[in-house]
CSV table of C-alpha atoms in Angstrom, one decimal:
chain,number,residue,atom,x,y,z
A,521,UNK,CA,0.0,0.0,0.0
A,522,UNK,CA,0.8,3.4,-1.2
A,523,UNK,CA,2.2,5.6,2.1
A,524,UNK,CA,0.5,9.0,2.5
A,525,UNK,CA,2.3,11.9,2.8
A,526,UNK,CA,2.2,13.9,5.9
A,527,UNK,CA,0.1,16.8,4.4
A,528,UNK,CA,-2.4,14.5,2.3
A,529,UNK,CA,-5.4,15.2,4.4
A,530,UNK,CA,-4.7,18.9,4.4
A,531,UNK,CA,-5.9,21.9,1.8
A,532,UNK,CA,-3.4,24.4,2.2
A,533,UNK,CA,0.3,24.0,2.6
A,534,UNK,CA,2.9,24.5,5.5
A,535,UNK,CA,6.2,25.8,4.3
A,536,UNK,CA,9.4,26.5,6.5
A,537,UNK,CA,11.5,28.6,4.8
A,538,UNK,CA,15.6,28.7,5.5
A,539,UNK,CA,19.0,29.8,4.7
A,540,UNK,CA,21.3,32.8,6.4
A,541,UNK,CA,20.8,36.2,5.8
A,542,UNK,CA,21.4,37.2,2.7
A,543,UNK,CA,19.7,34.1,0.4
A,544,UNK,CA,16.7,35.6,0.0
A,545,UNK,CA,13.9,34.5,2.0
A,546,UNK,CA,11.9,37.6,2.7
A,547,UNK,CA,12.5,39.2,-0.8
A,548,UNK,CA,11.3,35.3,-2.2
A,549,UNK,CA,8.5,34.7,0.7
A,550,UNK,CA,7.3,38.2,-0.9
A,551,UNK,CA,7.2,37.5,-4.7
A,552,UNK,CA,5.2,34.3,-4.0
A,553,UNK,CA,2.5,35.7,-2.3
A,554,UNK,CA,1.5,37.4,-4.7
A,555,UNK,CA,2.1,34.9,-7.5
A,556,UNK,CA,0.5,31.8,-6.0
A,557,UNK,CA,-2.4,34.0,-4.7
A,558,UNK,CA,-4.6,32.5,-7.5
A,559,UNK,CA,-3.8,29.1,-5.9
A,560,UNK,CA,-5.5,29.4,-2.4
A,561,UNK,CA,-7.7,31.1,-0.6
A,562,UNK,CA,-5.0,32.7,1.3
A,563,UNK,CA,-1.7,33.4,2.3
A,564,UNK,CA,0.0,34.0,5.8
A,565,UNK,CA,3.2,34.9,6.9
A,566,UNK,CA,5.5,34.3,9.5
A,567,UNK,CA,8.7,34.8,10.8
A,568,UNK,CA,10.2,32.6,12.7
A,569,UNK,CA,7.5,31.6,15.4
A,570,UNK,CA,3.6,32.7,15.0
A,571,UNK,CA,4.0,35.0,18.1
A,572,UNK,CA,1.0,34.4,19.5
A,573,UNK,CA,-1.1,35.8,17.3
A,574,UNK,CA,1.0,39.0,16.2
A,575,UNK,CA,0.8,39.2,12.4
A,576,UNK,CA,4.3,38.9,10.6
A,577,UNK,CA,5.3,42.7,9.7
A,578,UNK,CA,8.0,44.1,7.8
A,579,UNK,CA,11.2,44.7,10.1
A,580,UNK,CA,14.6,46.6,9.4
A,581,UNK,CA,17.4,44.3,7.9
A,582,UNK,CA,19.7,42.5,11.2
A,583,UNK,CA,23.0,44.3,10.2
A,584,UNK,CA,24.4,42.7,13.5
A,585,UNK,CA,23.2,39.1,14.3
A,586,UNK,CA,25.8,38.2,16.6
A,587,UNK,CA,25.9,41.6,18.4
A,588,UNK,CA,24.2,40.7,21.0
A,589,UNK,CA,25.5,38.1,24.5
A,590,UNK,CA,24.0,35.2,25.1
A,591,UNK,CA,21.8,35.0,27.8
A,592,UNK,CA,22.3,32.9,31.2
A,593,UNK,CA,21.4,29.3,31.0
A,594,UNK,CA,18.2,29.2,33.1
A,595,UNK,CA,16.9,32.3,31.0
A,596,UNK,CA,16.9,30.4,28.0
A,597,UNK,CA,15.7,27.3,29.0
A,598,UNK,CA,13.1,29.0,30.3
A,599,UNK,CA,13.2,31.1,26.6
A,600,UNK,CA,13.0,28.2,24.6
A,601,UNK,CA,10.0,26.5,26.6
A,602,UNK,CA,8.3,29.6,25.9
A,603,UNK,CA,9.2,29.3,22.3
A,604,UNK,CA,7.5,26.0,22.5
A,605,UNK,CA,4.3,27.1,23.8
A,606,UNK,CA,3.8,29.6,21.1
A,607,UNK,CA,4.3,27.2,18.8
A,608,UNK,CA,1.9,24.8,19.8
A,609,UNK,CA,-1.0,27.8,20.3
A,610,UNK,CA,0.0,28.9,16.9
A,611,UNK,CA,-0.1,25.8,15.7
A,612,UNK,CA,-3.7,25.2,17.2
A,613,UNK,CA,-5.3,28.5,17.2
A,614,UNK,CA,-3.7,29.8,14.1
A,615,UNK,CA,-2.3,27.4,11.4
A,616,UNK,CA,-4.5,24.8,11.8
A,617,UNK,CA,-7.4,26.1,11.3
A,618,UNK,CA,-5.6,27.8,8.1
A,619,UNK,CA,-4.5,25.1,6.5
A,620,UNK,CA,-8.4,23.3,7.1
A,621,UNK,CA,-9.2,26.6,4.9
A,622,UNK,CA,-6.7,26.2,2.2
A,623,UNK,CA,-4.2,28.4,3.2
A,624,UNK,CA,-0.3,28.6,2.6
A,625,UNK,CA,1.1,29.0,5.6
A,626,UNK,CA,4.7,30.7,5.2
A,627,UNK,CA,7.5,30.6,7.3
A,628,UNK,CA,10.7,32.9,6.9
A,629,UNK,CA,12.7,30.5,9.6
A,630,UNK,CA,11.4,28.2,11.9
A,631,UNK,CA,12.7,26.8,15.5
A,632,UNK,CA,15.0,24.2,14.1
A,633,UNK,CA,17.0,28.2,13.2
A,634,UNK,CA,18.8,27.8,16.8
A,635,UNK,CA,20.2,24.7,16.0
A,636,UNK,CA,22.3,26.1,13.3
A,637,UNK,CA,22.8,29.3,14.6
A,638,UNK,CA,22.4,29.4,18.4
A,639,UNK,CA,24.2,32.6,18.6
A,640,UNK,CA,21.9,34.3,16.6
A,641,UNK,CA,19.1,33.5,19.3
A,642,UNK,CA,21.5,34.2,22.1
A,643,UNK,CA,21.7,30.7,23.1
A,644,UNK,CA,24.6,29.6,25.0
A,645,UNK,CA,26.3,27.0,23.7
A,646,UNK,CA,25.4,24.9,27.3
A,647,UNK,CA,21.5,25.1,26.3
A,648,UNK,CA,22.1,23.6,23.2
A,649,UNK,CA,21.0,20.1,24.2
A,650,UNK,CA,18.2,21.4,25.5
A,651,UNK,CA,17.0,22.8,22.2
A,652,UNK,CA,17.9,20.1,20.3
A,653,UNK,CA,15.3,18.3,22.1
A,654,UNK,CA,12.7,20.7,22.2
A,655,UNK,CA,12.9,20.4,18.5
A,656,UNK,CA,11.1,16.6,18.4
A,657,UNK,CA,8.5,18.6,20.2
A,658,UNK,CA,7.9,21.1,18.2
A,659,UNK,CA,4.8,20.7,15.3
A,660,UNK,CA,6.4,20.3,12.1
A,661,UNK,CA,5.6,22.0,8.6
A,662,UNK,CA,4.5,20.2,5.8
A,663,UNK,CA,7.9,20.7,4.2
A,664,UNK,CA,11.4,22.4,4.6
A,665,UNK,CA,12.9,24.5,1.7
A,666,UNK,CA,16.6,25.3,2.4
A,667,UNK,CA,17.8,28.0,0.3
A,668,UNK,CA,21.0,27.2,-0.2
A,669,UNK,CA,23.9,29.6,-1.4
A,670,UNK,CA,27.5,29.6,-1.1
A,671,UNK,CA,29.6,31.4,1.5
A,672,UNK,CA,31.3,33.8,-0.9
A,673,UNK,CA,28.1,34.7,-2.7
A,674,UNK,CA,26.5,35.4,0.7
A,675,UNK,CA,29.8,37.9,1.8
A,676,UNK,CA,28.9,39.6,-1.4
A,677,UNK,CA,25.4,40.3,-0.5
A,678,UNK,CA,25.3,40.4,3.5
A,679,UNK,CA,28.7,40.8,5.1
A,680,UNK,CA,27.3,40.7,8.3
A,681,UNK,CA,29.2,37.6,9.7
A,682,UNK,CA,32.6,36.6,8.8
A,683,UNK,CA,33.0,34.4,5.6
A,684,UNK,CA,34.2,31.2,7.7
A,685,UNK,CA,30.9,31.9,9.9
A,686,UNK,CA,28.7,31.7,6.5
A,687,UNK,CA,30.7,29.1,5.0
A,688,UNK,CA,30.1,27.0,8.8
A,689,UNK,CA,26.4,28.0,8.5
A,690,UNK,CA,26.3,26.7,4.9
A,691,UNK,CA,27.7,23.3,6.0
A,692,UNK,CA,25.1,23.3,9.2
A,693,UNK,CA,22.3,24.0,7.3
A,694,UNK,CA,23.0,21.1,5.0
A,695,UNK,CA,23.8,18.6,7.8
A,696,UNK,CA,20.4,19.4,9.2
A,697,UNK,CA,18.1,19.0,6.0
A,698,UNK,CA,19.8,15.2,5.4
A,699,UNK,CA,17.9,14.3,8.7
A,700,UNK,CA,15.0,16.4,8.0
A,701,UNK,CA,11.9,14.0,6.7
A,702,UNK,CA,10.5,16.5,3.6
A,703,UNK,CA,13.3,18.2,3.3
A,704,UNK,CA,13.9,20.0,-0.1
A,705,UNK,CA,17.2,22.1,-0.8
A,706,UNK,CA,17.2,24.8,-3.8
A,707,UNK,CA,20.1,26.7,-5.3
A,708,UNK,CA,19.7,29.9,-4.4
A,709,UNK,CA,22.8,31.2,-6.3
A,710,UNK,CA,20.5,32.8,-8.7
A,711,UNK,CA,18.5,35.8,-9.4
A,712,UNK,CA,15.2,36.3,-7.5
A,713,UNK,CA,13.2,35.6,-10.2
A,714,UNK,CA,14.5,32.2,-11.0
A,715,UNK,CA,14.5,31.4,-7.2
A,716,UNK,CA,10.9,32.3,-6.9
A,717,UNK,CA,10.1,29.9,-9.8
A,718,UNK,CA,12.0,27.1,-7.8
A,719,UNK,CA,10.0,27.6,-4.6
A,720,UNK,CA,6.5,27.2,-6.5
A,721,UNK,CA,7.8,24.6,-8.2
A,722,UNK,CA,8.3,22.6,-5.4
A,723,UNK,CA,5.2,24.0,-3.5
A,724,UNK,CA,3.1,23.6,-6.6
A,725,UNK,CA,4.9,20.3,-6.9
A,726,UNK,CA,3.6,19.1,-3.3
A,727,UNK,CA,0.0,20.2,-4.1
A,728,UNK,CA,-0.4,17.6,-7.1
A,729,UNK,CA,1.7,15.0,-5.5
A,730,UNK,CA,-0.8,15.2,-2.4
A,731,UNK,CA,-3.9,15.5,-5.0
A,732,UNK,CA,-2.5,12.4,-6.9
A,733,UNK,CA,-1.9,10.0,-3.4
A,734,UNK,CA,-5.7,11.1,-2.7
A,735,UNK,CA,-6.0,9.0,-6.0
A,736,UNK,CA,-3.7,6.3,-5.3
A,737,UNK,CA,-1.2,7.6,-7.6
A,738,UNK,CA,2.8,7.9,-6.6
A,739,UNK,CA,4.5,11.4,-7.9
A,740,UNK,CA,8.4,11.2,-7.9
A,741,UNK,CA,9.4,15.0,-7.4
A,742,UNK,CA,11.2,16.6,-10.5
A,743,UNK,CA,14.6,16.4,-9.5
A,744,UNK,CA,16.0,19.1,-11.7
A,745,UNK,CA,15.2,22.4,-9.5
A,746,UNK,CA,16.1,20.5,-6.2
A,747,UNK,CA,17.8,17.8,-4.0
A,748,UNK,CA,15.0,15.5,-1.5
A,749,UNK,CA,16.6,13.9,1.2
């Protein structure tokens, strides 16, 4: 028998979005809402975690990611379990009901972010365990789309961290999607119209694949825009 996909019973989509800064997530996430607007009934946004309820906004560019110190190692434990909790009630009161209404549900990073780049969420490096648990926990997208760039390109774009600390993020990032179950990886070296047309490929790409399990019908995903671990 045929295994269902983990989004087969579902009429919208759940998309985590990731990559460092500068590989075009929010400038991407952007473009496709308004060109796959046709293809449900609506499109939300998020960054990061749903906030409880705070709609996503636009925010000044980080030009300092690693500016700030880490915080103590209770305060983020008890930081990270809040995390969790507003991932679960966004997940309930929020996206659930979204995707039940056909609804692509964006997201311009997701928790699994601290695992690759703690300092960025002013983890120490002590509480990095802890997250890495947290992260069985936490509800999981539909699908992961790493946008995926290399460390010189990104220097060129966002100097904001040193080229060995892009080039180490790079290398992190990929680690993680090989044990990531729907994990797609897209070459982001590109312009931003090319990389748009990558991610609704492989979002429109999920939507018939789901539609054709419905019907007992196994989609392999075109291989030629991205990597599936």
């Amino acid at each position: 028998m045929h295994r269902r996909s983990s989004f087969n019973n579902r009429q919208g989509l759940w998309v985590a979005v990731f990559g460092p800064d500068g590989a075009g997530k929010s400038a991407a996430i952007q473009r496709l809402t308004q060109e796959l607007s046709l293809c449900f009934r609506g499109i939300e946004r998020y960054h990061f975690r749903p906030m409880f309820r705070r709609r996503w906004q636009h925010s000044s560019p980080v030009t300092n990611p690693h500016g700030k110190p880490p915080r103590g190692s209770l305060l983020s434990v008890l930081k990270l379990l809040y995390w969790l909790a507003d991932y679960w009630y966004g997940y309930l009161a929020i996206i659930r009901p979204a995707l039940l209404n056909s609804t692509l549900v964006l997201f311009d990073r997701y928790y699994h972010d601290v695992l690759v780049d703690p300092q960025r969420y002013r983890l120490p490096l002590s509480t990095l365990w802890f997250a890495k648990f947290l992260a069985r926990l936490v509800p999981p997208p539909d699908f992961y789309v790493l946008l995926d760039v290399p460390a010189e390109l990104l220097q060129q774009r966002k100097p904001e961290v040193s080229c060995d600390e892009s080039h180490r993020q790079r290398l992190a990032y990929l680690q993680m999607f090989q044990s990531m179950p729907n994990a797609f990886i897209v070459d982001a070296a590109c312009s931003l119209d090319e990389l748009t047309q990558q991610l609704k490929s492989v979002i429109l790409d999920a939507l018939v694949s789901r539609n054709m399990d419905r019907n007992g019908v196994s989609l392999i995903t075109r291989g030629h825009l991205m990597n599936r671990f």
